[in-house]
Amino acid sequence: MSIGVQSEQGGGGILAHPAWTRWGAHLAFWLMYLFIRSAAAGADPPDDMSDFPYLVNRALVVTTYFVLTGILLALIAGPRADKSNWVRNISLVLGALALGPVTQYAEEFWPMMLAGFSPDSYPFVIYLFQFGWALPLWGLTQALLGYHFQSMAQARAVARAQSLAYDAQLKMLHYQINPHFLFNTLNAISTLVLEKRNEQAESMLLKLAGFLRYSLDRQPTELAALSAELEAQRKYLEIERTRFDDKLKVSFSIEPGLENVGLPSLILQPIMENAIKYAISPRTEGGAIDVSAFRDGDVLRIRIDDDGPGLPPEGDPRRRRGVGLANARERLELIYGERAGLSAQNREPNGCRVEIWLPLEEQSVGRTPAPALS
């Protein structure tokens, strides 16, 4: 399952397609206009309906409106009706009004063609109130649709920019994972080879290969299953145990049923590295790291406890969050907002506890996780 903003969602259904919507509205508008004119004529019918083909005349007149405004729409908004800005939208209204003299002439032209007579001319203003009112109304309808699609396009562009920035930030945080462990591991393998401890060197190399395979296979914006994430951390800690000559003790306590809960991939890695660096490395006797995961209502809680010296006192200049914890905290904030977080505090009588909480989403991840050990 991928994390991210749905950047292409600006609307749904037919309203997401300018051509279908605007040309469909164009057709529907003039059909409605034909119906209104027919209904108005039916309310006060002529004395002898057989003297003149009124319906055919009305249909030809409205077809003229339909064709002329269709040409106007294609010229201003494009054949796909997908060009829109404030100039084009105003041009649709003014252009429709400018067609008034032509459509007024059509009101006289079609009776002449059908029956050889032309109705009496009347002032343009009266024509606009009687028949031509549909022209600016059509222009306003198309202008509003144009504004709608322009707003949708801008919203999609903003959403896409936000999504790209979001993904870039997640990738940056993902690849900030401390590479020192890799260098330390390679140095430890080199030392083992020099000491002729080939079996340990080979074992350590296989574990390193498996861990790197898992970490490189994960997408920075992808959620991992808790089981796969913990398996990767087991392999990482096994590598460190080889470095520390088994002076590192590790235990896992995971509540059953949480195997497929999703969490950001490698979110635990910088926390583990912090524990190794500050709680285990400085002590000749080594130390212990305990990892637990459990549900708390609709929240997943993961705790990483160590028995090291703990955090410096409040106000001590050495007390700082560090890159590792800040990295994990920022990734959680980016993905979940206020629904997730990270805290670090001292334990009694000694040691440090880092706790992560995030929404409990019990679902299968988008694809089968790569194994942590090949």
Short mmCIF file of C-alpha atoms in Angstrom, two decimals:
data_model
loop_
_atom_site.label_atom_id
_atom_site.label_comp_id
_atom_site.label_asym_id
_atom_site.label_seq_id
_atom_site.Cartn_x
_atom_site.Cartn_y
_atom_site.Cartn_z
CA MET A 1 0.00 0.00 0.00
CA SER A 2 1.42 3.36 -0.95
CA ILE A 3 1.25 6.49 1.13
CA GLY A 4 0.52 9.75 -0.60
CA VAL A 5 -1.84 12.42 -1.66
CA GLN A 6 -4.31 11.62 -4.36
CA SER A 7 -2.90 14.22 -6.63
CA GLU A 8 -5.04 13.66 -9.65
CA GLN A 9 -8.38 13.85 -7.95
CA GLY A 10 -9.96 17.12 -8.93
CA GLY A 11 -13.47 15.83 -9.47
CA GLY A 12 -15.38 12.76 -10.42
CA GLY A 13 -17.87 11.56 -12.99
CA ILE A 14 -18.82 13.57 -16.03
CA LEU A 15 -17.79 16.84 -14.38
CA ALA A 16 -14.18 15.70 -14.67
CA HIS A 17 -14.40 15.79 -18.51
CA PRO A 18 -14.71 19.27 -20.05
CA ALA A 19 -15.61 18.11 -23.57
CA TRP A 20 -18.48 15.85 -22.50
CA THR A 21 -19.79 18.33 -19.95
CA ARG A 22 -19.60 21.56 -21.94
CA TRP A 23 -20.80 20.17 -25.26
CA GLY A 24 -23.49 18.21 -23.49
CA ALA A 25 -24.58 21.38 -21.68
CA HIS A 26 -24.56 23.18 -25.03
CA LEU A 27 -26.94 20.64 -26.56
CA ALA A 28 -29.15 20.46 -23.47
CA PHE A 29 -29.41 24.26 -23.25
CA TRP A 30 -30.77 24.71 -26.76
CA LEU A 31 -33.11 21.73 -26.47
CA MET A 32 -34.49 23.34 -23.33
CA TYR A 33 -34.79 26.65 -25.16
CA LEU A 34 -36.73 24.93 -27.95
CA PHE A 35 -39.04 23.40 -25.38
CA ILE A 36 -39.62 26.77 -23.65
CA ARG A 37 -40.41 28.53 -26.93
CA SER A 38 -42.73 25.73 -27.96
CA ALA A 39 -44.48 25.83 -24.60
CA ALA A 40 -44.87 29.63 -24.84
CA ALA A 41 -46.26 29.34 -28.37
CA GLY A 42 -48.64 26.58 -27.28
CA ALA A 43 -50.05 28.82 -24.57
CA ASP A 44 -51.26 31.28 -27.24
CA PRO A 45 -51.52 29.31 -30.52
CA PRO A 46 -52.32 31.01 -33.86
CA ASP A 47 -55.89 30.84 -35.16
CA ASP A 48 -54.98 28.56 -38.06
CA MET A 49 -52.04 26.24 -37.38
CA SER A 50 -52.14 24.92 -40.98
CA ASP A 51 -51.18 28.23 -42.57
CA PHE A 52 -47.52 27.96 -41.58
CA PRO A 53 -45.13 25.20 -40.36
CA TYR A 54 -44.54 26.80 -36.97
CA LEU A 55 -42.74 23.85 -35.37
CA VAL A 56 -40.35 23.40 -38.30
CA ASN A 57 -39.63 27.12 -38.33
CA ARG A 58 -38.98 27.10 -34.60
CA ALA A 59 -36.67 24.08 -34.92
CA LEU A 60 -34.68 25.73 -37.73
CA VAL A 61 -34.35 28.98 -35.78
CA VAL A 62 -33.12 27.20 -32.65
CA THR A 63 -30.76 25.10 -34.79
CA THR A 64 -29.26 28.37 -36.02
CA TYR A 65 -28.70 29.44 -32.41
CA PHE A 66 -27.21 26.02 -31.68
CA VAL A 67 -24.78 26.11 -34.63
CA LEU A 68 -23.64 29.71 -34.17
CA THR A 69 -23.01 29.40 -30.44
CA GLY A 70 -21.32 26.03 -31.04
CA ILE A 71 -18.89 27.69 -33.44
CA LEU A 72 -18.31 30.41 -30.85
CA LEU A 73 -17.61 27.82 -28.14
CA ALA A 74 -15.16 25.92 -30.37
CA LEU A 75 -13.33 29.13 -31.30
CA ILE A 76 -12.99 30.42 -27.73
CA ALA A 77 -12.73 27.24 -25.62
CA GLY A 78 -11.34 24.91 -28.30
CA PRO A 79 -12.93 21.84 -29.93
CA ARG A 80 -12.40 19.91 -26.69
CA ALA A 81 -13.83 22.83 -24.70
CA ASP A 82 -10.86 22.58 -22.32
CA LYS A 83 -9.42 26.09 -22.68
CA SER A 84 -10.52 28.47 -19.99
CA ASN A 85 -9.43 31.69 -18.31
CA TRP A 86 -11.19 34.89 -17.34
CA VAL A 87 -10.68 36.46 -20.78
CA ARG A 88 -12.20 33.45 -22.56
CA ASN A 89 -15.09 33.28 -20.10
CA ILE A 90 -15.99 36.94 -20.60
CA SER A 91 -15.57 36.50 -24.34
CA LEU A 92 -18.21 33.77 -24.31
CA VAL A 93 -20.80 36.10 -22.79
CA LEU A 94 -19.93 39.09 -24.99
CA GLY A 95 -19.54 36.90 -28.08
CA ALA A 96 -22.98 35.40 -27.53
CA LEU A 97 -24.47 38.89 -27.28
CA ALA A 98 -22.63 39.86 -30.48
CA LEU A 99 -24.46 37.04 -32.27
CA GLY A 100 -27.77 38.79 -31.54
CA PRO A 101 -28.11 40.61 -34.88
CA VAL A 102 -27.39 37.38 -36.77
CA THR A 103 -29.92 35.34 -34.81
CA GLN A 104 -32.49 38.14 -35.13
CA TYR A 105 -32.02 37.96 -38.89
CA ALA A 106 -32.53 34.16 -38.67
CA GLU A 107 -35.94 34.81 -37.08
CA GLU A 108 -36.92 36.55 -40.34
CA PHE A 109 -34.88 34.42 -42.76
CA TRP A 110 -36.46 31.02 -42.05
CA PRO A 111 -40.10 32.14 -42.48
CA MET A 112 -39.07 33.63 -45.83
CA MET A 113 -37.48 30.33 -46.86
CA LEU A 114 -40.41 28.21 -45.65
CA ALA A 115 -43.42 30.31 -46.70
CA GLY A 116 -42.14 33.22 -48.74
CA PHE A 117 -42.91 35.94 -46.22
CA SER A 118 -40.99 37.75 -43.56
CA PRO A 119 -42.49 38.82 -40.22
CA ASP A 120 -42.44 42.48 -39.32
CA SER A 121 -39.08 43.67 -37.93
CA TYR A 122 -38.94 45.03 -34.40
CA PRO A 123 -36.20 46.82 -32.43
CA PHE A 124 -33.21 44.81 -31.28
CA VAL A 125 -33.93 45.50 -27.61
CA ILE A 126 -37.42 44.01 -27.96
CA TYR A 127 -35.94 41.00 -29.76
CA LEU A 128 -33.50 40.46 -26.87
CA PHE A 129 -36.31 40.45 -24.32
CA GLN A 130 -38.54 38.21 -26.46
CA PHE A 131 -36.11 35.66 -27.94
CA GLY A 132 -32.49 36.78 -27.64
CA TRP A 133 -32.31 36.52 -23.83
CA ALA A 134 -31.08 32.97 -24.34
CA LEU A 135 -27.80 34.17 -25.87
CA PRO A 136 -26.24 35.87 -22.80
CA LEU A 137 -27.69 33.14 -20.60
CA TRP A 138 -25.95 30.51 -22.75
CA GLY A 139 -22.71 32.51 -22.57
CA LEU A 140 -22.97 32.80 -18.78
CA THR A 141 -23.62 29.04 -18.47
CA GLN A 142 -20.53 28.20 -20.52
CA ALA A 143 -18.45 30.81 -18.67
CA LEU A 144 -19.39 29.24 -15.32
CA LEU A 145 -18.50 25.77 -16.63
CA GLY A 146 -15.21 27.17 -17.92
CA TYR A 147 -14.47 28.68 -14.52
CA HIS A 148 -15.31 25.33 -12.90
CA PHE A 149 -12.83 23.43 -15.06
CA GLN A 150 -10.21 26.15 -14.67
CA SER A 151 -10.53 25.85 -10.88
CA MET A 152 -10.31 22.05 -11.14
CA ALA A 153 -7.14 22.29 -13.24
CA GLN A 154 -5.56 24.67 -10.73
CA ALA A 155 -6.57 22.41 -7.83
CA ARG A 156 -5.03 19.40 -9.60
CA ALA A 157 -1.82 21.34 -10.24
CA VAL A 158 -1.60 22.41 -6.59
CA ALA A 159 -2.38 18.86 -5.39
CA ARG A 160 0.24 17.40 -7.70
CA ALA A 161 2.84 19.92 -6.53
CA GLN A 162 2.00 19.11 -2.91
CA SER A 163 2.20 15.38 -3.65
CA LEU A 164 5.60 15.73 -5.34
CA ALA A 165 6.91 17.83 -2.47
CA TYR A 166 5.48 15.35 0.04
CA ASP A 167 7.03 12.34 -1.70
CA ALA A 168 10.36 14.16 -2.06
CA GLN A 169 10.39 14.98 1.65
CA LEU A 170 9.54 11.39 2.59
CA LYS A 171 12.29 10.09 0.32
CA MET A 172 14.78 12.53 1.82
CA LEU A 173 13.89 11.37 5.33
CA HIS A 174 13.95 7.72 4.23
CA TYR A 175 17.46 8.00 2.82
CA GLN A 176 18.76 9.87 5.87
CA ILE A 177 18.98 6.52 7.66
CA ASN A 178 22.42 6.47 9.26
CA PRO A 179 24.89 4.82 6.86
CA HIS A 180 27.52 4.49 9.61
CA PHE A 181 26.14 1.09 10.52
CA LEU A 182 27.01 -0.11 7.01
CA PHE A 183 30.58 1.12 7.31
CA ASN A 184 30.91 -0.33 10.80
CA THR A 185 29.56 -3.65 9.61
CA LEU A 186 31.95 -3.81 6.67
CA ASN A 187 34.85 -3.00 8.98
CA ALA A 188 33.72 -5.71 11.38
CA ILE A 189 33.53 -8.22 8.50
CA SER A 190 37.02 -7.18 7.41
CA THR A 191 38.29 -7.73 10.97
CA LEU A 192 36.69 -11.17 11.14
CA VAL A 193 38.33 -12.15 7.84
CA LEU A 194 41.72 -10.96 9.04
CA GLU A 195 41.27 -12.98 12.23
CA LYS A 196 40.42 -16.06 10.13
CA ARG A 197 36.93 -16.20 11.64
CA ASN A 198 35.51 -16.96 8.23
CA GLU A 199 32.26 -18.61 9.35
CA GLN A 200 31.30 -15.56 11.41
CA ALA A 201 32.31 -13.25 8.59
CA GLU A 202 30.20 -15.22 6.10
CA SER A 203 27.22 -15.25 8.46
CA MET A 204 27.53 -11.53 9.04
CA LEU A 205 27.82 -10.88 5.29
CA LEU A 206 24.66 -12.91 4.57
CA LYS A 207 22.73 -11.00 7.22
CA LEU A 208 23.96 -7.69 5.85
CA ALA A 209 22.97 -8.69 2.31
CA GLY A 210 19.50 -9.68 3.50
CA PHE A 211 19.00 -6.46 5.42
CA LEU A 212 20.18 -4.32 2.50
CA ARG A 213 17.92 -6.23 0.14
CA TYR A 214 14.95 -5.44 2.33
CA SER A 215 15.84 -1.76 2.79
CA LEU A 216 16.56 -1.16 -0.91
CA ASP A 217 13.42 -3.01 -1.97
CA ARG A 218 11.16 -0.73 0.06
CA GLN A 219 9.71 2.37 -1.53
CA PRO A 220 10.10 5.45 0.70
CA THR A 221 6.37 6.21 0.40
CA GLU A 222 5.25 2.63 1.04
CA LEU A 223 3.84 1.07 4.16
CA ALA A 224 5.40 -2.17 5.39
CA ALA A 225 3.80 -4.96 7.37
CA LEU A 226 4.80 -4.94 11.02
CA SER A 227 6.03 -8.54 10.73
CA ALA A 228 8.35 -7.67 7.82
CA GLU A 229 9.61 -4.55 9.56
CA LEU A 230 10.41 -6.40 12.77
CA GLU A 231 12.10 -9.21 10.82
CA ALA A 232 14.37 -6.61 9.19
CA GLN A 233 15.21 -5.15 12.60
CA ARG A 234 15.97 -8.66 13.96
CA LYS A 235 18.50 -9.11 11.17
CA TYR A 236 19.96 -5.69 11.82
CA LEU A 237 20.36 -6.45 15.53
CA GLU A 238 21.87 -9.87 14.73
CA ILE A 239 24.50 -8.07 12.68
CA GLU A 240 25.22 -5.79 15.61
CA ARG A 241 25.39 -8.77 17.98
CA THR A 242 28.16 -10.19 15.82
CA ARG A 243 30.05 -6.89 16.18
CA PHE A 244 29.63 -6.87 19.95
CA ASP A 245 30.60 -10.51 20.46
CA ASP A 246 27.14 -11.40 21.77
CA LYS A 247 27.31 -8.70 24.47
CA LEU A 248 24.09 -7.34 22.98
CA LYS A 249 20.94 -9.00 24.27
CA VAL A 250 17.73 -8.57 22.27
CA SER A 251 14.14 -9.60 22.97
CA PHE A 252 10.89 -9.12 21.02
CA SER A 253 7.39 -9.18 22.51
CA ILE A 254 4.67 -8.78 19.88
CA GLU A 255 0.96 -9.08 20.57
CA PRO A 256 -0.59 -11.77 18.31
CA GLY A 257 -2.73 -10.56 15.42
CA LEU A 258 -0.66 -7.51 14.56
CA GLU A 259 1.40 -9.12 11.80
CA ASN A 260 -0.23 -7.25 8.90
CA VAL A 261 -0.62 -3.87 10.54
CA GLY A 262 0.95 -1.22 8.29
CA LEU A 263 3.64 1.25 9.33
CA PRO A 264 6.18 3.38 7.43
CA SER A 265 9.01 1.22 6.16
CA LEU A 266 12.23 1.36 8.19
CA ILE A 267 10.65 3.76 10.70
CA LEU A 268 12.28 1.76 13.52
CA GLN A 269 15.76 1.74 11.98
CA PRO A 270 17.03 5.12 13.27
CA ILE A 271 15.64 4.34 16.74
CA MET A 272 17.52 1.04 16.83
CA GLU A 273 20.69 2.78 15.67
CA ASN A 274 20.30 5.37 18.42
CA ALA A 275 19.98 2.61 21.02
CA ILE A 276 23.11 0.88 19.72
CA LYS A 277 25.08 4.13 19.53
CA TYR A 278 24.17 5.65 22.91
CA ALA A 279 23.17 2.70 25.09
CA ILE A 280 25.29 -0.24 23.92
CA SER A 281 28.50 1.03 22.25
CA PRO A 282 29.84 3.13 25.17
CA ARG A 283 29.63 0.18 27.62
CA THR A 284 32.25 -2.56 27.64
CA GLU A 285 29.71 -4.98 29.12
CA GLY A 286 27.20 -4.31 26.35
CA GLY A 287 23.53 -4.10 27.17
CA ALA A 288 19.99 -5.13 26.25
CA ILE A 289 17.33 -3.86 23.86
CA ASP A 290 13.69 -4.93 24.28
CA VAL A 291 11.14 -4.36 21.53
CA SER A 292 7.41 -4.67 22.18
CA ALA A 293 4.33 -3.97 20.08
CA PHE A 294 0.72 -4.02 21.25
CA ARG A 295 -2.67 -2.58 20.47
CA ASP A 296 -4.14 0.21 22.56
CA GLY A 297 -7.72 0.59 21.34
CA ASP A 298 -7.39 1.73 17.74
CA VAL A 299 -3.73 2.67 18.19
CA LEU A 300 -0.59 0.59 17.57
CA ARG A 301 2.14 1.22 20.14
CA ILE A 302 5.74 0.13 19.64
CA ARG A 303 8.27 0.47 22.45
CA ILE A 304 12.04 0.20 22.22
CA ASP A 305 13.63 -0.04 25.68
CA ASP A 306 17.33 -0.14 26.48
CA ASP A 307 19.28 -0.37 29.75
CA GLY A 308 21.86 2.27 28.89
CA PRO A 309 22.64 5.54 30.69
CA GLY A 310 19.44 7.18 29.48
CA LEU A 311 18.85 10.73 28.34
CA PRO A 312 20.81 13.63 29.90
CA PRO A 313 18.89 15.76 32.41
CA GLU A 314 16.61 18.56 31.24
CA GLY A 315 18.62 21.66 30.40
CA ASP A 316 21.80 19.69 29.74
CA PRO A 317 23.25 20.87 26.39
CA ARG A 318 23.89 17.23 25.50
CA ARG A 319 20.16 16.57 25.58
CA ARG A 320 18.93 16.78 22.05
CA ARG A 321 16.61 14.80 19.90
CA GLY A 322 19.26 13.78 17.43
CA VAL A 323 18.81 13.15 13.73
CA GLY A 324 17.44 9.63 14.21
CA LEU A 325 14.50 10.46 16.46
CA ALA A 326 13.77 13.70 14.60
CA ASN A 327 13.72 11.74 11.35
CA ALA A 328 11.20 9.21 12.65
CA ARG A 329 9.06 11.89 14.31
CA GLU A 330 8.90 13.97 11.11
CA ARG A 331 7.98 10.98 8.94
CA LEU A 332 5.13 10.10 11.30
CA GLU A 333 3.91 13.69 11.27
CA LEU A 334 4.03 13.87 7.47
CA ILE A 335 2.05 10.66 7.01
CA TYR A 336 -0.41 10.69 9.91
CA GLY A 337 -0.48 14.27 11.21
CA GLU A 338 -1.60 14.46 14.82
CA ARG A 339 -2.77 10.84 14.82
CA ALA A 340 0.78 9.57 15.39
CA GLY A 341 3.80 10.56 17.38
CA LEU A 342 7.04 9.62 19.10
CA SER A 343 8.25 10.17 22.65
CA ALA A 344 11.55 9.48 24.40
CA GLN A 345 11.98 9.34 28.17
CA ASN A 346 14.18 7.78 30.83
CA ARG A 347 13.24 4.55 32.56
CA GLU A 348 13.65 3.58 36.18
CA PRO A 349 16.20 2.70 37.47
CA ASN A 350 18.12 3.29 34.24
CA GLY A 351 17.77 3.16 30.49
CA CYS A 352 15.68 4.93 27.89
CA ARG A 353 12.28 4.19 26.34
CA VAL A 354 11.30 5.37 22.88
CA GLU A 355 7.64 4.85 22.07
CA ILE A 356 5.89 5.22 18.72
CA TRP A 357 2.13 5.34 18.35
CA LEU A 358 0.19 5.41 15.11
CA PRO A 359 -3.28 4.43 13.81
CA LEU A 360 -3.96 0.72 13.93
CA GLU A 361 -4.75 -0.14 10.33
CA GLU A 362 -5.22 -3.88 10.10
CA GLN A 363 -4.93 -4.54 6.41
CA SER A 364 -2.64 -6.33 4.02
CA VAL A 365 0.11 -4.22 2.55
CA GLY A 366 0.16 -3.56 -1.18
CA ARG A 367 2.60 -6.30 -2.08
CA THR A 368 4.48 -9.17 -0.50
CA PRO A 369 7.40 -7.76 1.47
CA ALA A 370 10.86 -8.77 0.39
CA PRO A 371 12.42 -11.19 2.84
CA ALA A 372 14.97 -9.66 5.16
CA LEU A 373 17.37 -12.54 4.60
CA SER A 374 18.05 -14.10 1.21
#
